[in-house]
Structures are given as C-alpha cells and as structure tokens.
Amino acid sequence: MAQEALFRAQQIISPEVHDDSSVTFRLFAPNAESVQITGDFLPTVKMETPMGQMDGPGKADLVKDENGVWVYKSGVLKPELYNYSFIIDGFTTTDPNNPFLIRDVASATNIFIIGGGHADLFEVQDVAHGTVARRWYDSPGLGMDRRITIYTPPGYENSNEKFPVLYLLHGAGGDEEAWINLGRTSQIMDNLIAAGKAKPMIIAMPNGNVIQDAAPGEGSTGFYKPQFMVPKTMDGTYEANFMDIIKFVESNYRVIPDKAHRAIAGLSMGGYHTMHISRYYPNTFDYVGLFSAAIMPREDATGKVYSNIDETLQTQMDNGYKLYWIGIGKTDFLYDANKEFREKLDGMGMKYDYVETEGGHTWRNWRVYLSQVAPLLFK
Amino acid sequence: MAQEALFRAQQIISPEVHDDSSVTFRLFAPNAESVQITGDFLPTVKMETPMGQMDGPGKADLVKDENGVWVYKSGVLKPELYNYSFIIDGFTTTDPNNPFLIRDVASATNIFIIGGGHADLFEVQDVAHGTVARRWYDSPGLGMDRRITIYTPPGYENSNEKFPVLYLLHGAGGDEEAWINLGRTSQIMDNLIAAGKAKPMIIAMPNGNVIQDAAPGEGSTGFYKPQFMVPKTMDGTYEANFMDIIKFVESNYRVIPDKAHRAIAGLSMGGYHTMHISRYYPNTFDYVGLFSAAIMPREDATGKVYSNIDETLQTQMDNGYKLYWIGIGKTDFLYDANKEFREKLDGMGMKYDYVETEGGHTWRNWRVYLSQVAPLLFK
C-alpha cells in the first residue's frame, strides 16, 4: 500500500498547463485537513507588511479526491510568469511535483509560465543563447573577493567584437543570483537580441550587499539565511566602491569602455544604488534605469556619497546622457517617493522617460521593465 | 496575533549548527499533529526501491514547544555535507528556514555542512575561485543546441596557459546542473587546486540525456518534471555523439588537445557512459573514472556502440592509459555488477585502481570519489 501510494504520488503532474491556458494544481497529501494555494495568478488581496499595506497574492481551496490528491483548477490565465505555494493545514510550502523553485530573499516558491505575448520572452526559445558565468572579482575597496554573475551575448566567445555593458542591480534581500533567476535576464536578452530588438550587450549582475561576498551557499558565510535588510547596503559604501566592479568588467571582457557604452539599472534598493552611482560618477553612464526605485537616502545616510546630491545630479544633467528611465507600478509603496523625485527632476529641468504600469513592487514588473529598457540601450 | 506569529516564524534559525557539531532543527507548524525529520545524518534504514532493497535515510520525531515551534536536536555529527527533509503529518517537504535547496532528479532537499576533515573541501574557503559558466554548444550529431556547465580554474581568464580537461558525467535523472550543485565540484576543485593537491584543469559537465537540451526551466521543454529513467540515455546515442562535446570544448577553451590531457569520469549512468565512451574512442583518454558505475549495457542495448565491447576494451588496454579508477560503496546495489566487471578486466589483464568505501549509491560517496580522483589526474 505504501509503495502504491508512493508510486501514485510520483505520477502526479503539477502544475498542468492546459491548452486553453487554465492550470490544474495537484498535491498528494491524504492526511491533510485543508490545502490551499496562494500565488500571483489569483486576485490580489490587501496585506500588512513592514513597508505598509501592499497587494498580496490571493488564496484558493483545493479539493481532495478519492486517492488523497488535492486538486485546484484555475481559470484561463493571461500570458505571464507566475509563482505559487501550497498551504497545508496552515503551513506554507512548495509543490513537491514542480522541480522549478526560485528563491526570493529567504523563501523558495514554485513558478510556471503561461506562454504568449510578453511571456514568450521569459521562455527558452530556439534562438542563439548567451553564456552565464559566475565569476569572482577582487574588490580592493571592500577588501574581499566577491562573486558576480555575468551574461555575455550569443557569439561573444567566437568574435573579436567589443560590446557595451549594462550593470543590473538587485533589490533588498537579493544578491548576484536575483536577476538571473527571478529576473529571467538571460532568457529575456537572448530573445530580444535574436529578434533584433536589443543590441548584443554584456550584463554584469553584482552583489549589492557589501558585507557579503556571495549568495547563500556560494560564499564564505556558507548557508546563511538571507535577510531583507542587510547592514551597510544603503549607507554609501556600495556606491563609493562601484568602480571596483566597472574596472573588473572592463579589464576582463571585450567592452567599449566609455560613457556611450555603459548603462546602469536596478530595482528597488538597486534603483536607489543606480540613482546614486550614476550621479556620484556623473560622467560615466549614458543610460540610467530606475525600476520601482527606493529613491532617496534615509536620514541616517550621512556618508560622503550623499553629501552633494543636488550638485552631482546637476553635473550629471549638464554632462548629458541619452536616457534616464523611471518606471513604477501604480500601487507600489514607493509610488509617492518616486513622484517626489520626478518633481525634483522637473524642477531642475532634468529630462527623463517615465513609465507607469499596473501592479506594485513585484518581479512581474521588473521583468517587464528590463524588457522595455534593454531595447532603448546603446542605440 | 497573526503578525506576531509571522514575526516569530521569521526569526527561526534552522538548521542551527552548534560548536560541538550537534545540530538543532526547528519548524514553525502550530497546527501539525506530528513532525518528523528524515536525512542522511540519521542512522540508515532498509527501504524498498525500484532497484531492490537499499539503505535509506532514517527518521526522528520533533517535539512541539509552547510557541508552536517543533524542535529536534541531533547528536554530535561527523564532518560531512548532509541533506534532510521534514515530514509534516505524513507530507514530506523542505525546511522553509533553510534557503539552501538542492534538486536531486525531481525532488528538492535541504542541505547543511558540518565542517572539518574532508567536508572542508565542500565549503567556500578563502582561496582563489574558478569560474562556472553555463554555455550552449551545437551538437550536429543530436541536431540541437545543448546546455553545458564548464568550470575553468582560478586565473584561467588572465593567462595564456593551456589546460587539461576532465569530462564529468552525471547519473540517471541528473543533468548539467547535477555535478555543480549536488557534487560541489567548483568548491572541491578550488580547494584542491589551492592546496596544490590537484592540477588546475577545466571541467566540462554535459547533459547526458540526449532527448533534452537542458535542465528543467533552462531549456526548450520549459519546467518539465525530471524522470529517473529518460528514453535513449543508455542506447549508445550519447556515446556515439560525445565527440560533439569534445570538439566544442577543444575549440572554445585553451586546452591541450591530446590523450595525456583528457580525463573522463562519471557516476552511475555516467560511469556507464564513461566506460563505454572511453573504450569506443580507445585512444582518447589517459584517465578514466568509474564512480558506482551502472557498468554493462542492458540486453536491449543493441546499438553499434555496444557491438564490440571486448575488442574495444582490448584496444584501449593495448593503447595504454595512466589511470583506470573504479570506486564503489560496499552496500551499493551495483556492487555485484562492478565485481563482475573487475573480474572481466582481471581476466584480460587490464589494470585498474580499485577503491571500496562504506555506504551505497549516494552523492556523499561521489563527492569523495571526485576529491580522490582529481589529485591523480594529469600528473
């Protein structure tokens, strides 16, 4: 009987995406009293968070069949990369039949893709693929070797061409694995480049937590539990030492080492880093992207990097640039902070492109922002 | 109250490795009626599997405290990389407080390391680190682009030196992610190279499932559920097309493209592949490693690759080699098959090194076999 149950459990397919883009989820848990599913394909609900009230994923009940398999069938879903978890008798956990797990800060969730439309960018298509390398670079400023993720475009290894570079920064609680895993960066870029929509470029995805050398399990701290707020992430240390990263990239890859061929973009805390790095080195980047940026320094950010914000922004403006892109969702808890920042730029006469989307502070938006910004770079 | 419970849950540290190398595991599940832990740090128990009776991980009960947190404290553990899962009211799942998950075939388990002894090789130490790249290569023989994981040793990018290559093959149900994640290959090699115990080398970790182009979520099939037995994995197709991989590596990396600087090793199905590839191309590898090898073809393996086993083995022996290494655990279900194979080699007078260890068909052994074999290569 135990063997039979095990066998039955192993045969379970979950999630099963149907031809009409509805999805069936299944979980073998004969002893459970209740099983729910929560995920961003369900209507959002309001939830309390440390950053105030935010939209959170909804919940739905699964129903147990005669074999002890709990089942939920969704409605027809729009093209998107979705995430979900199961809640078994109040305990939130992953789907044991879906091997695809992505870690966001300290939690792993399952994902699935409904193809079509913009979601086709997130899937591996039959196109030429770039290479993704995890390398280590020396940061003299931080006094340690640090891990970095580098995307090189298709054909990089077999050409002599020099390429532009996008520095792509993660948010609070993230690390050098965030953009490549949660952001589907390599899939998005392979597909945009193959379609002729984005120029071939190198993408450098560093770790923005200056007290760490690498993601959990990949660095000297071993299997630590990531925290949302990491000490020293927004005190100027990262910005002041960012040239270590640029120097590494420009001395280790075939790049065009000038302003016209450097872009920097980041989400949330990475948007904060992007804003401050790009004005602190005000003649370094022709392309700047702020994705749901945690925009202005906190009052306790008293480092040298923040001592002359207005002056360096003015210098950045005077030096000129090709693109200063700001994107945010209408329900993002940082919406007002970004509005204030835009008003500041308006007051200075500093030009920017502004995109306001539905939704909030989510990877769903950040993947789309990358897809929208990459085609604007290096043109 | 819900907020408070959430806060308490987020503060949970699990696993907590104590100074004396005992470990406390914790799980916040106030509604559960029973919570157990299962893992390879507990005494093994006999279990039935599709391959017959094997040693499986033991189980222990957690006890619930007044806050709804279930707790188990282990005894003092020896240095090792261990895995574990929780069983909540009969449902096997991962530890939500341990972000470090490794996928083995279709299941994710948590891991932790007790340092010291040989387990120090599995941790990221303060040494120079190699680069790990996920690349795509063209396989004309299989008619597709395929993903491969490549380790290059520390300093590779900033030298003109040419390096030897180890081709390292996974087992049934694995893919190009197996050796780098479950096998801790980059950590083992960084540490062995830094200690002067292994020569700097390139390690190519291809995908041995010829019907796939990549691991789940990384290829054209999307987020498929891996199976233990994949069609066409042991019918000769992989062996017959292995030169596509060697050609890719030798035309894309600075290598010494001769027999003296090529090694091949693999575990289980990958040991089978290793044995057959190394004799089918009998003058190609000076170093061969069979780790718990699934050694001889099944009766339905009638392809050209298997038509002349004895003759090609004889040719391989006549051509000469530096190392033919066979390792297996005493309780491995393939022990007898390996014994028969050794008797065959003895009968031919074909020399080999033989290492017999405790334990069975486990990654714990394969990490050790890699650690033992790498220092023997290219000397």
Tab-separated table of N, CA and C in Angstrom, chain A residues 34-82:
chain	number	residue	atom	x	y	z
A	34	SER	N	-6.777	20.499	5.299
A	34	SER	CA	-7.080	21.537	4.318
A	34	SER	C	-5.836	21.839	3.506
A	35	VAL	N	-6.023	22.100	2.228
A	35	VAL	CA	-4.924	22.527	1.369
A	35	VAL	C	-5.402	23.734	0.565
A	36	GLN	N	-4.609	24.786	0.613
A	36	GLN	CA	-4.891	25.976	-0.187
A	36	GLN	C	-3.717	26.239	-1.110
A	37	ILE	N	-3.982	27.033	-2.126
A	37	ILE	CA	-2.913	27.509	-2.990
A	37	ILE	C	-2.900	29.027	-2.906
A	38	THR	N	-1.703	29.580	-2.883
A	38	THR	CA	-1.570	31.044	-2.918
A	38	THR	C	-0.574	31.387	-4.007
A	39	GLY	N	-0.865	32.417	-4.776
A	39	GLY	CA	0.036	32.762	-5.855
A	39	GLY	C	-0.426	34.006	-6.565
A	40	ASP	N	0.450	34.531	-7.412
A	40	ASP	CA	0.138	35.818	-8.040
A	40	ASP	C	-0.730	35.676	-9.281
A	41	PHE	N	-1.238	34.454	-9.555
A	41	PHE	CA	-2.223	34.292	-10.623
A	41	PHE	C	-3.640	34.469	-10.079
A	42	LEU	N	-3.763	34.508	-8.747
A	42	LEU	CA	-5.068	34.699	-8.104
A	42	LEU	C	-5.281	36.193	-7.844
A	43	PRO	N	-6.540	36.635	-7.752
A	43	PRO	CA	-6.780	38.058	-7.479
A	43	PRO	C	-6.061	38.496	-6.213
A	44	THR	N	-5.467	39.686	-6.261
A	44	THR	CA	-4.693	40.161	-5.118
A	44	THR	C	-5.599	40.504	-3.946
A	45	VAL	N	-5.015	40.426	-2.769
A	45	VAL	CA	-5.695	40.860	-1.540
A	45	VAL	C	-4.767	41.848	-0.833
A	46	LYS	N	-5.359	42.673	0.013
A	46	LYS	CA	-4.543	43.626	0.773
A	46	LYS	C	-3.837	42.889	1.911
A	47	MET	N	-2.581	43.158	2.118
A	47	MET	CA	-1.861	42.552	3.238
A	47	MET	C	-0.967	43.584	3.922
A	48	GLU	N	-0.773	43.358	5.228
A	48	GLU	CA	0.090	44.253	6.009
A	48	GLU	C	1.527	43.776	5.878
A	49	THR	N	2.440	44.704	5.665
A	49	THR	CA	3.856	44.360	5.585
A	49	THR	C	4.648	45.401	6.359
A	50	PRO	N	5.927	45.130	6.580
A	50	PRO	CA	6.764	46.126	7.271
A	50	PRO	C	6.803	47.463	6.517
A	51	MET	N	6.492	47.463	5.203
A	51	MET	CA	6.501	48.717	4.440
A	51	MET	C	5.092	49.290	4.279
A	52	GLY	N	4.147	48.846	5.101
A	52	GLY	CA	2.774	49.339	4.994
A	52	GLY	C	1.889	48.355	4.240
A	53	GLN	N	0.669	48.782	3.935
A	53	GLN	CA	-0.274	47.894	3.257
A	53	GLN	C	0.130	47.728	1.791
A	54	MET	N	0.190	46.466	1.363
A	54	MET	CA	0.558	46.185	-0.023
A	54	MET	C	-0.393	45.143	-0.585
A	55	ASP	N	-0.437	45.072	-1.915
A	55	ASP	CA	-1.180	43.984	-2.550
A	55	ASP	C	-0.423	42.684	-2.354
A	56	GLY	N	-1.139	41.657	-1.931
A	56	GLY	CA	-0.519	40.357	-1.783
A	56	GLY	C	-1.270	39.335	-2.604
A	57	PRO	N	-0.673	38.146	-2.779
A	57	PRO	CA	-1.327	37.114	-3.579
A	57	PRO	C	-2.573	36.573	-2.886
A	58	GLY	N	-3.585	36.251	-3.667
A	58	GLY	CA	-4.812	35.663	-3.133
A	58	GLY	C	-4.645	34.197	-2.775
A	59	LYS	N	-5.728	33.583	-2.303
A	59	LYS	CA	-5.724	32.170	-1.922
A	59	LYS	C	-6.933	31.472	-2.516
A	60	ALA	N	-6.813	30.159	-2.725
A	60	ALA	CA	-7.960	29.362	-3.166
A	60	ALA	C	-7.849	27.978	-2.535
A	61	ASP	N	-8.981	27.319	-2.352
A	61	ASP	CA	-9.004	25.993	-1.725
A	61	ASP	C	-8.846	24.889	-2.760
A	62	LEU	N	-8.052	23.877	-2.413
A	62	LEU	CA	-8.008	22.659	-3.209
A	62	LEU	C	-9.033	21.684	-2.640
A	63	VAL	N	-9.489	20.744	-3.473
A	63	VAL	CA	-10.469	19.741	-3.046
A	63	VAL	C	-9.823	18.365	-3.155
A	64	LYS	N	-10.024	17.537	-2.120
A	64	LYS	CA	-9.384	16.215	-2.084
A	64	LYS	C	-10.199	15.197	-2.869
A	65	ASP	N	-9.521	14.433	-3.724
A	65	ASP	CA	-10.227	13.361	-4.437
A	65	ASP	C	-10.082	12.042	-3.683
A	66	GLU	N	-10.602	10.958	-4.248
A	66	GLU	CA	-10.672	9.671	-3.539
A	66	GLU	C	-9.297	9.040	-3.346
A	67	ASN	N	-8.286	9.523	-4.050
A	67	ASN	CA	-6.930	8.979	-3.905
A	67	ASN	C	-6.055	9.783	-2.954
A	68	GLY	N	-6.654	10.785	-2.302
A	68	GLY	CA	-5.853	11.617	-1.409
A	68	GLY	C	-5.112	12.722	-2.122
A	69	VAL	N	-5.452	12.944	-3.400
A	69	VAL	CA	-4.827	14.012	-4.171
A	69	VAL	C	-5.727	15.247	-4.126
A	70	TRP	N	-5.152	16.332	-3.674
A	70	TRP	CA	-5.871	17.610	-3.644
A	70	TRP	C	-5.707	18.307	-4.981
A	71	VAL	N	-6.811	18.905	-5.473
A	71	VAL	CA	-6.819	19.444	-6.825
A	71	VAL	C	-7.420	20.849	-6.837
A	72	TYR	N	-6.804	21.747	-7.629
A	72	TYR	CA	-7.412	23.052	-7.913
A	72	TYR	C	-7.182	23.364	-9.380
A	73	LYS	N	-8.260	23.759	-10.052
A	73	LYS	CA	-8.107	24.181	-11.450
A	73	LYS	C	-8.386	25.670	-11.544
A	74	SER	N	-7.438	26.387	-12.107
A	74	SER	CA	-7.583	27.843	-12.248
A	74	SER	C	-8.481	28.164	-13.432
A	75	GLY	N	-8.872	29.418	-13.543
A	75	GLY	CA	-9.492	29.902	-14.770
A	75	GLY	C	-8.430	30.058	-15.847
A	76	VAL	N	-8.837	30.595	-16.980
A	76	VAL	CA	-7.906	30.865	-18.073
A	76	VAL	C	-6.988	32.019	-17.661
A	77	LEU	N	-5.689	31.798	-17.751
A	77	LEU	CA	-4.722	32.799	-17.288
A	77	LEU	C	-4.084	33.525	-18.468
A	78	LYS	N	-3.776	34.782	-18.252
A	78	LYS	CA	-3.079	35.574	-19.275
A	78	LYS	C	-1.606	35.182	-19.317
A	79	PRO	N	-0.941	35.451	-20.428
A	79	PRO	CA	0.494	35.156	-20.514
A	79	PRO	C	1.270	35.854	-19.387
A	80	GLU	N	2.073	35.098	-18.664
A	80	GLU	CA	2.859	35.665	-17.566
A	80	GLU	C	3.717	34.566	-16.937
A	81	LEU	N	4.737	34.969	-16.222
A	81	LEU	CA	5.461	34.057	-15.345
A	81	LEU	C	4.846	34.223	-13.964
A	82	TYR	N	4.238	33.155	-13.453
A	82	TYR	CA	3.524	33.210	-12.175
A	82	TYR	C	4.282	32.437	-11.100
